[in-house]
XYZ file of C-alpha atoms in Angstrom:
497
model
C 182.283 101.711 26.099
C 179.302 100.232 24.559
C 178.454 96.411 26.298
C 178.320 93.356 23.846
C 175.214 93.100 22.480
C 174.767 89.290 24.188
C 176.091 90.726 27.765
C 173.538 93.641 27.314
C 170.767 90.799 27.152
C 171.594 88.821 29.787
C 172.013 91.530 32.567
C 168.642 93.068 30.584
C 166.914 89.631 31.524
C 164.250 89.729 34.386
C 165.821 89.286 37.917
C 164.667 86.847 40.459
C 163.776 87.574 43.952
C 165.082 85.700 47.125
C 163.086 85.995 50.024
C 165.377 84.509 52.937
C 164.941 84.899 56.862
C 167.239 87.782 57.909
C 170.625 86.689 59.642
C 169.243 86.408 63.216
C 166.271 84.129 62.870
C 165.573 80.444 62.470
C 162.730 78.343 61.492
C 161.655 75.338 63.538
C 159.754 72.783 61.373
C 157.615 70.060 62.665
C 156.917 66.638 61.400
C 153.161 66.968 62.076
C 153.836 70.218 59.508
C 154.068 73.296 62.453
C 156.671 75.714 61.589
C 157.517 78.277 64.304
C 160.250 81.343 63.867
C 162.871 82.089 66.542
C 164.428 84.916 67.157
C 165.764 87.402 70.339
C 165.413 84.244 72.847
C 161.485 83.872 71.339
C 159.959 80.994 69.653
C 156.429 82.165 67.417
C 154.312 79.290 65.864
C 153.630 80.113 62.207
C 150.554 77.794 61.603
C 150.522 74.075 60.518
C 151.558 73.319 57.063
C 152.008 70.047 54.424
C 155.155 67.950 55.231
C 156.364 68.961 51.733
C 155.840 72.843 52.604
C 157.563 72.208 55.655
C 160.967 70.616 54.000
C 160.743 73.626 51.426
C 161.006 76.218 54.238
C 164.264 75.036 55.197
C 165.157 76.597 51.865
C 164.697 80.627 53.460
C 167.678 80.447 55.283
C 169.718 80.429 51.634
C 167.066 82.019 49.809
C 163.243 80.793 48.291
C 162.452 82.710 44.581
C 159.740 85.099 45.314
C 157.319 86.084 42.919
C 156.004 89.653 44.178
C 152.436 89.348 42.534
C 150.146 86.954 42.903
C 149.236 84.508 39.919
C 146.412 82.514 39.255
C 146.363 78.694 38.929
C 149.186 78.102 41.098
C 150.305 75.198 42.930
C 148.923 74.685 46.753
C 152.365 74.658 47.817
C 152.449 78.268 46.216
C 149.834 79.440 48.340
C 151.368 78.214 51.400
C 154.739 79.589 50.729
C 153.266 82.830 50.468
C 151.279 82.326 53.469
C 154.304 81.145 55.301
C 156.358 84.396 53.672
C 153.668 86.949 54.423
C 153.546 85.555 58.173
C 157.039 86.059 58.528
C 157.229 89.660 56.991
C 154.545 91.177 58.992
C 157.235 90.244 61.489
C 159.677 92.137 59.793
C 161.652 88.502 60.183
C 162.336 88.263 55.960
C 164.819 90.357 53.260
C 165.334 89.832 49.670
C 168.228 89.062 47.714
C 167.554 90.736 44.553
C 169.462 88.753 41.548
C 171.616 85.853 41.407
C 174.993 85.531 43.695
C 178.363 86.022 42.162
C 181.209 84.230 43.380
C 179.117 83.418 46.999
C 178.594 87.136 46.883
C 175.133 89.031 47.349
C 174.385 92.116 44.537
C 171.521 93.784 46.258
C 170.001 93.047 49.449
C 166.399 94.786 50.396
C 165.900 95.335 54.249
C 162.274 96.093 55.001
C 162.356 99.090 57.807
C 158.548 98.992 58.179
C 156.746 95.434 58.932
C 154.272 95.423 55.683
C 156.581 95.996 53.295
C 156.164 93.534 50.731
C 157.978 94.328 47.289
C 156.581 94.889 44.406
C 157.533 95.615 40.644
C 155.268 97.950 38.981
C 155.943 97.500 34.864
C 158.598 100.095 33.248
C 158.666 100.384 29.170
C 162.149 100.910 27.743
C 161.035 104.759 26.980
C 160.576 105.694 30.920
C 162.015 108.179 32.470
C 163.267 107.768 35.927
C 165.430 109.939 37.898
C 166.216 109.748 42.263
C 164.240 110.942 44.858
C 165.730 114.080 46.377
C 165.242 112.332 49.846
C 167.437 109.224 48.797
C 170.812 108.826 50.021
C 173.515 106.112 49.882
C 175.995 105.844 53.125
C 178.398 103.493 54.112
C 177.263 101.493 57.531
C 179.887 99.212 58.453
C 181.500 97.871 55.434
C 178.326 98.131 53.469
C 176.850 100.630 51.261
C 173.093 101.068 51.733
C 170.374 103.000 49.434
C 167.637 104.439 51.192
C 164.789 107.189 52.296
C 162.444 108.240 54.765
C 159.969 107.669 52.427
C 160.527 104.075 51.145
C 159.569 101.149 53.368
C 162.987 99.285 52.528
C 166.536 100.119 51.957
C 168.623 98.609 49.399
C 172.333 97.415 50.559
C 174.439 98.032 47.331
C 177.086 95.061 47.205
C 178.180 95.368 43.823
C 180.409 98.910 43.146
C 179.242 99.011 39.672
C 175.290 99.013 40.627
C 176.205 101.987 42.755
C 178.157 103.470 40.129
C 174.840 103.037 37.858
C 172.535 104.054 39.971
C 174.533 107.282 41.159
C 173.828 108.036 36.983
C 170.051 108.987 38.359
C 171.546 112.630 39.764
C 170.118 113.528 36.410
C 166.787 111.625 34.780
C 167.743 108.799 32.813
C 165.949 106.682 30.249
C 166.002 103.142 30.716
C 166.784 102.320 27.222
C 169.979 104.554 27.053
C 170.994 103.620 30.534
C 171.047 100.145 28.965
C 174.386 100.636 27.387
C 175.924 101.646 30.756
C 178.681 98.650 32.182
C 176.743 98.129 35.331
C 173.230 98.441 34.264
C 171.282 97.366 37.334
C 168.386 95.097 35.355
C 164.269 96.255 34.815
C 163.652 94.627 38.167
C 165.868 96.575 40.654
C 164.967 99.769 39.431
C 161.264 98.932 39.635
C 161.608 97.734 43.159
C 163.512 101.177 43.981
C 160.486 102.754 41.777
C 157.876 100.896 44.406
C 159.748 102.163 46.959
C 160.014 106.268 45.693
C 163.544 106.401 45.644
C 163.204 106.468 42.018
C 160.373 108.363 40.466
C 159.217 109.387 36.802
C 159.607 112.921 36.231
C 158.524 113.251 33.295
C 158.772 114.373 29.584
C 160.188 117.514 31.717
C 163.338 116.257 31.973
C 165.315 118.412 34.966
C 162.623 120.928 34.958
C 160.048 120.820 38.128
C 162.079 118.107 39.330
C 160.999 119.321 43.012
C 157.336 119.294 42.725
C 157.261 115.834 40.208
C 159.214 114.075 43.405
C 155.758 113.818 45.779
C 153.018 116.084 46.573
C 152.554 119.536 47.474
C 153.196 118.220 51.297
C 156.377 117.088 50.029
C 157.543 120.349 48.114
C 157.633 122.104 51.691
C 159.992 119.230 52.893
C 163.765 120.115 53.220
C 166.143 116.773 52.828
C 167.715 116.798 56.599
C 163.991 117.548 58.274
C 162.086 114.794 56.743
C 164.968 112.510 57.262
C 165.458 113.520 61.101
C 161.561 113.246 61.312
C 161.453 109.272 60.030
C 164.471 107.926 61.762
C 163.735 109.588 64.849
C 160.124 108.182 65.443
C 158.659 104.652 65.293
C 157.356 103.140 62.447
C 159.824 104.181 59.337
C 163.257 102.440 59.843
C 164.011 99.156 61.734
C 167.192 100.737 63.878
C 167.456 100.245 67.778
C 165.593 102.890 69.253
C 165.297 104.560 72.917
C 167.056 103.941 75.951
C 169.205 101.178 74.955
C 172.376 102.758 76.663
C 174.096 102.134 73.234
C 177.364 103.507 74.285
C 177.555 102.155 77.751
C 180.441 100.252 77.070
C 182.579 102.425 74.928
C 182.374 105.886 76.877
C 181.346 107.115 80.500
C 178.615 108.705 81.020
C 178.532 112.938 81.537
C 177.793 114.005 85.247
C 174.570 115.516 86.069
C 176.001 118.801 86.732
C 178.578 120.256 83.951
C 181.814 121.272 85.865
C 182.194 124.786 87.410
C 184.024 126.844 84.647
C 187.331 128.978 86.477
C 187.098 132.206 86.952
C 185.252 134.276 90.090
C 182.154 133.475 91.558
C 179.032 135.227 91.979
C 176.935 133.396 94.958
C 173.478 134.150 94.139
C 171.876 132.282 96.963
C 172.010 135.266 99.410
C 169.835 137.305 96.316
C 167.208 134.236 96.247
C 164.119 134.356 98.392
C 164.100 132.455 101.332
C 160.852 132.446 102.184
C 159.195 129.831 100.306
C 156.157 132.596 100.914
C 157.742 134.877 98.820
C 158.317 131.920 95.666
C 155.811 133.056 93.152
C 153.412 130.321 92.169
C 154.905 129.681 88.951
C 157.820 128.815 90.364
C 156.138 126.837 92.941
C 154.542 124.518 90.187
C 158.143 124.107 88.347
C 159.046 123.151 91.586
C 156.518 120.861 91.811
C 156.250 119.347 88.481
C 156.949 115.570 87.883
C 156.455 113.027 85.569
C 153.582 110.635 86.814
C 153.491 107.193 85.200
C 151.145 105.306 87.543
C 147.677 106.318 87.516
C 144.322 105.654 89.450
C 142.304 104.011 87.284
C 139.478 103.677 90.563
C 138.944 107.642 89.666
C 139.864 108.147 86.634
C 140.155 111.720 85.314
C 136.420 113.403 84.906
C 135.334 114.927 81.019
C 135.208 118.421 83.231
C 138.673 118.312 84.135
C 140.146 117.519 80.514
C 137.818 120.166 79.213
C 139.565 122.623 81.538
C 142.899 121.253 81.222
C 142.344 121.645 77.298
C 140.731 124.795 77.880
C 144.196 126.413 79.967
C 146.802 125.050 77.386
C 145.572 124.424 74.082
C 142.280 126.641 72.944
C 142.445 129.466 70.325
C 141.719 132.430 71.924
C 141.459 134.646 68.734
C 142.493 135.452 65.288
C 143.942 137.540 63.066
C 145.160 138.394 59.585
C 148.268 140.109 58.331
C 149.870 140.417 54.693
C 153.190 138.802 54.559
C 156.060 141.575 53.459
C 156.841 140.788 50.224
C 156.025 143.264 48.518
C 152.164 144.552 47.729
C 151.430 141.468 46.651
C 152.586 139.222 49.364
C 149.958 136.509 50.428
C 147.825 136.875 53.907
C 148.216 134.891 56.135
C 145.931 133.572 59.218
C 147.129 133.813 62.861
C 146.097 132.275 66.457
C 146.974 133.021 69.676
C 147.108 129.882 72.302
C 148.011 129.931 75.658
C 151.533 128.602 75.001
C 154.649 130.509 72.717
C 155.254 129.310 69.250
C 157.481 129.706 66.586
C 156.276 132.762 64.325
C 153.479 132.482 66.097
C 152.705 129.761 63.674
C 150.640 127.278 66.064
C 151.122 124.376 64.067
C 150.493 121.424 66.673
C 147.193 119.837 66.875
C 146.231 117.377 69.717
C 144.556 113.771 69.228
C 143.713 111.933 71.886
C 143.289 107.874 72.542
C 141.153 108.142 75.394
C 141.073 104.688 77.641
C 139.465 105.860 80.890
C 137.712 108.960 81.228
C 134.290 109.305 83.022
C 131.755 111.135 81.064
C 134.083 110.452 77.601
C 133.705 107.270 76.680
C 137.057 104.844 75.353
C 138.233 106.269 71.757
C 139.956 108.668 69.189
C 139.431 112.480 69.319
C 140.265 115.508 67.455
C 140.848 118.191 69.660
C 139.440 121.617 67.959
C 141.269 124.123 69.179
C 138.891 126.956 68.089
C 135.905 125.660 68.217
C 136.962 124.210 72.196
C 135.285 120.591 71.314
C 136.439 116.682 70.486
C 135.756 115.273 67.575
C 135.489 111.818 67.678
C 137.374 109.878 64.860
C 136.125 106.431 63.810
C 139.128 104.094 64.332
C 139.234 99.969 64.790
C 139.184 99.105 68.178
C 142.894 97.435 68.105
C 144.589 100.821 67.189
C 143.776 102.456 70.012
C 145.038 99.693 71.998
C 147.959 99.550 70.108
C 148.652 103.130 70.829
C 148.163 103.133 74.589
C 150.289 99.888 74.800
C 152.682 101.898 73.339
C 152.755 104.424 75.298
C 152.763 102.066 78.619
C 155.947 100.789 77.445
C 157.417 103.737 76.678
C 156.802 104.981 80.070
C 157.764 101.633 81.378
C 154.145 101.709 83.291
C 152.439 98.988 84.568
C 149.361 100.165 82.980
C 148.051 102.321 79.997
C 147.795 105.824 80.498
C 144.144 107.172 81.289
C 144.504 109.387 78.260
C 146.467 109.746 76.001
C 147.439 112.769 73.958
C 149.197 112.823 70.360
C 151.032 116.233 69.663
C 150.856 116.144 65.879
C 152.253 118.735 63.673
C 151.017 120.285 60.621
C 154.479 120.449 58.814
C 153.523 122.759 56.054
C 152.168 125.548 58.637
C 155.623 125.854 59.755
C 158.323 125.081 56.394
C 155.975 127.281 53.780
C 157.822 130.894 56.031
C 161.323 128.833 57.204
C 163.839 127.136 55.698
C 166.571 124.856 57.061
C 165.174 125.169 60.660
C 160.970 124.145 60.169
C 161.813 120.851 62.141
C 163.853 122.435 64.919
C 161.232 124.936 65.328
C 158.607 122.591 65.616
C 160.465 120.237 68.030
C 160.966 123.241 70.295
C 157.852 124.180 70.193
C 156.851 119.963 71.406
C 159.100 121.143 74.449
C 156.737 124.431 74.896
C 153.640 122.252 75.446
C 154.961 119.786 77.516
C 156.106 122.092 79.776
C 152.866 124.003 79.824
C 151.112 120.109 79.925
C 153.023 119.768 83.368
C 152.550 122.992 84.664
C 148.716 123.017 83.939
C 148.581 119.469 85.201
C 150.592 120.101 88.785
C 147.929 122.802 88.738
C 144.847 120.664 88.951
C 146.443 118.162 91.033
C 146.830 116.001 87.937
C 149.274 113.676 86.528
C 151.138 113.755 83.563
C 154.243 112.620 81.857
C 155.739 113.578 78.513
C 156.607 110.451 76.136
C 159.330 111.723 73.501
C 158.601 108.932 70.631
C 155.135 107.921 68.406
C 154.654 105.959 65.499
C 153.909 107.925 63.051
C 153.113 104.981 60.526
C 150.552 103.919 63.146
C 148.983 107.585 63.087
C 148.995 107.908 59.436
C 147.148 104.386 59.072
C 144.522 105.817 61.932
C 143.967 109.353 60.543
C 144.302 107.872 56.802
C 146.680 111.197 56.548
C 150.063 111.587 54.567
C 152.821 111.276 57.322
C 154.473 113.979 55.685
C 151.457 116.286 55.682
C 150.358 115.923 59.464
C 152.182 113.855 61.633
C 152.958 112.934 65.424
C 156.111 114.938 66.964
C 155.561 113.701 70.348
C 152.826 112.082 73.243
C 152.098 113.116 76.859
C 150.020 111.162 78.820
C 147.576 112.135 81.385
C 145.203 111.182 84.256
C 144.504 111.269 88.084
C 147.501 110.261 89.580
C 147.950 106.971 91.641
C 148.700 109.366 94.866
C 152.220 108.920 94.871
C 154.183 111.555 96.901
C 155.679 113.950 94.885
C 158.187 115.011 97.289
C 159.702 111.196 96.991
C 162.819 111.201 94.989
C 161.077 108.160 92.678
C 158.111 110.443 91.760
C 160.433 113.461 90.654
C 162.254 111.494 88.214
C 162.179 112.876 84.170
């Protein structure tokens, strides 16, 4: 049924922005004007601001309006605000109520899942075209209804039933000026925000045609839905969910034993077929034996340029090339090959190694490219801070009391791997993450070197380094290495993970 012409007006009619301090953080506020945030048990000083700033900030706990561009000629008190909001985002510490309550109830909430989002409404004309992302998705989480994707640096909780009923309408593209007439018309400045943050897109005078391609990229046409989703919310740096050992469930359910229960049935001893003699172990198996994670390292003698260059050399370097025609007929493509030391999927190779190097004598402190045929480091002109920022987060991954000596990104070059499989590219990948750690340790334990695999990165971090789409090459997992601190590795401590 067509709206009222004055009710299709008024929900037409720009919406205002809320920025408010999200549920679990206050604001301390001075009289000599210092505002500082709490939150998690920690109190963070903000700056000094006016008295009158100061008894305005009080406001973020209902909700300040929030202009998301900058305008000239405004107010000092403007300026601070902004300040003051911008301080408190990069903090992740602010969402957005977008619209007016009804009835003490929210419409839309944004939730910023990466700590620079800062929203923005780029203009839309009455004639656009705008349809949804093929990576967005709406779920229910708790008693809420949330809009989101890997891609967008938000997501949108849906309070209202009829805004998710309207927005569900962008299945298909939709022109603003037709969607208009809809009951639950969501207003210009909600579907801009979800148009800043790609989970609406313009497709085009195309209409449902190429809707695949007009989504992103050609990095993104090679992305299926689940693997680009598992890839964001299972790293740092794109959502703002718990993340690593947490023991989430630790209340709820026991934990599994080490060893699965013996299944019924007869048993086969095999002991009496195993060697013995630890003479008769072959080395490999000596090294498995051997292998164990080494978080501690000596930073007195650090690992020599030499030794990476052989470690690199045993585990990572092209040792030729080839070319074969895909079959797909007589006019399939060719396609390149290498062989590397370790097994990949399809033979497809698709990892490539950066490393953050913080000790290493005869390399001195930054970011490499490791080039795998060519058997050389590239260095890679970063800011000082983001290397740090890596290797600190590395040391607390490995809960170390130190950075690692060096530090090695495993990134992956998605499309290698997604342009030949479908449904499985990420699970392919990930397994072949587990193939180079392994042959890290092994070639490690080998040189009397230390090593330990770390099973999260941030891939927002890397992107910002490399200045590379995250969905075109992106970390898939870290492994840190060095010279040991000498601990025994016989010692039940040192043989941990």
């Amino acid at each position: 049924m067509r709206a009222p012409a004055s009710k299709r007006r008024r929900l037409a009619a720009p919406v205002t922005i809320f920025a408010r301090l999200s549920p679990h953080v206050t604001l301390e506020t001075h009289a000599d004007g210092k505002i500082a945030v709490c939150f998690d048990g920690y109190s963070v000083s903000l700056g000094t601001f006016g008295r009158d700033l100061a008894d305005q900030a009080r406001g973020l706990r209902v909700g300040l309006p929030f202009a998301p561009s900058a305008s000239r000629g405004r107010r000092k008190i403007d300026k601070d605000i902004e300040t003051l909001l911008r301080r408190l985002a990069v903090r992740g510490l602010l969402e957005y109520r977008v619209g007016p309550a009804r009835e003490g109830r929210d419409l839309v909430v944004i939730e910023p899942q990466v700590a620079d989002y800062w929203p923005q409404t780029p203009k839309l004309g009455e004639a656009d075209i705008l349809a949804l992302s093929r990576f967005a998705y709406m779920r229910r989480r708790g008693s809420d209804m949330v809009l989101e994707s890997p891609r967008s640096g938000a997501l949108f909780k849906i309070c209202d039933p009829k805004i998710a009923t309207a927005l569900a309408l962008f299945s298909a593209p939709q022109q603003i000026k037709q969607l208009r007439r809809h009951n639950g018309f969501p207003g210009i400045a909600l579907l801009a925000l979800l148009v800043d943050c790609q989970i609406l897109f313009k497709p085009g005078a195309a209409g449902d045609a190429g809707l695949r391609s007009a989504g992103g990229d050609d990095g993104l046409v090679l992305w299926d839905f689940h693997d680009l989703l598992f890839h964001a919310r299972s790293t740092q740096g794109r959502h703002a969910n718990p993340l690593g050992a947490i023991y989430p469930h630790a209340n709820a359910v026991d934990p599994l034993p080490a060893v699965r229960p013996r299944w019924p049935g007869k048993k086969i001893d095999l002991r009496k077929l195993s060697a013995a003699d630890s003479e008769s172990i072959a080395p490999v198996a000596k090294l498995l034996r051997q292998r164990h994670s080494t978080r501690s390292f000596d930073d007195q003698r650090p690992i020599m340029l030499s030794e990476l260059a052989r470690f690199l050399d045993g585990t990572a370097r092209v040792l030729s090339t080839s070319t074969s025609r895909v079959d797909l007929g007589d006019s399939g493509p060719l396609i390149e090959y290498a062989i590397r030391p370790y097994p990949s999927a399809g033979a497809e190779y698709e990892l490539e190694l950066y490393l953050a190097v913080n000790r290493c004598d005869g390399l001195a402190k930054g970011f490499y490219h490791y080039d795998a045929g060519g058997h050389a480091l590239a260095s890679i002109e970063v800011k000082g801070d983001e290397v740090e920022a890596l290797l600190a987060g590395a040391q607390f991954a490995m809960g170390a009391s130190a950075p690692p000596q060096i530090l090695i990104t495993l990134a992956a070059r998605f499309g290698r791997v997604s342009w030949k499989y479908s449904s499985i590219a990420y699970a392919l990948i990930l397994k072949d993450v587990g193939v180079m750690f392994q042959t890290f340790y092994l070639m490690a334990t080998g040189m009397g070197l230390g090593g330990c695999a770390i099973g999260i990165a941030n891939i927002d971090l890397f992107a910002k380094i490399t200045g590379i789409e995250l969905h075109v090459e992106g970390p898939v997992g870290q492994f840190a290495i060095g010279r040991g601190a000498g601990a025994d590795p016989t010692a039940p401590a040192a043989r941990k993970g």
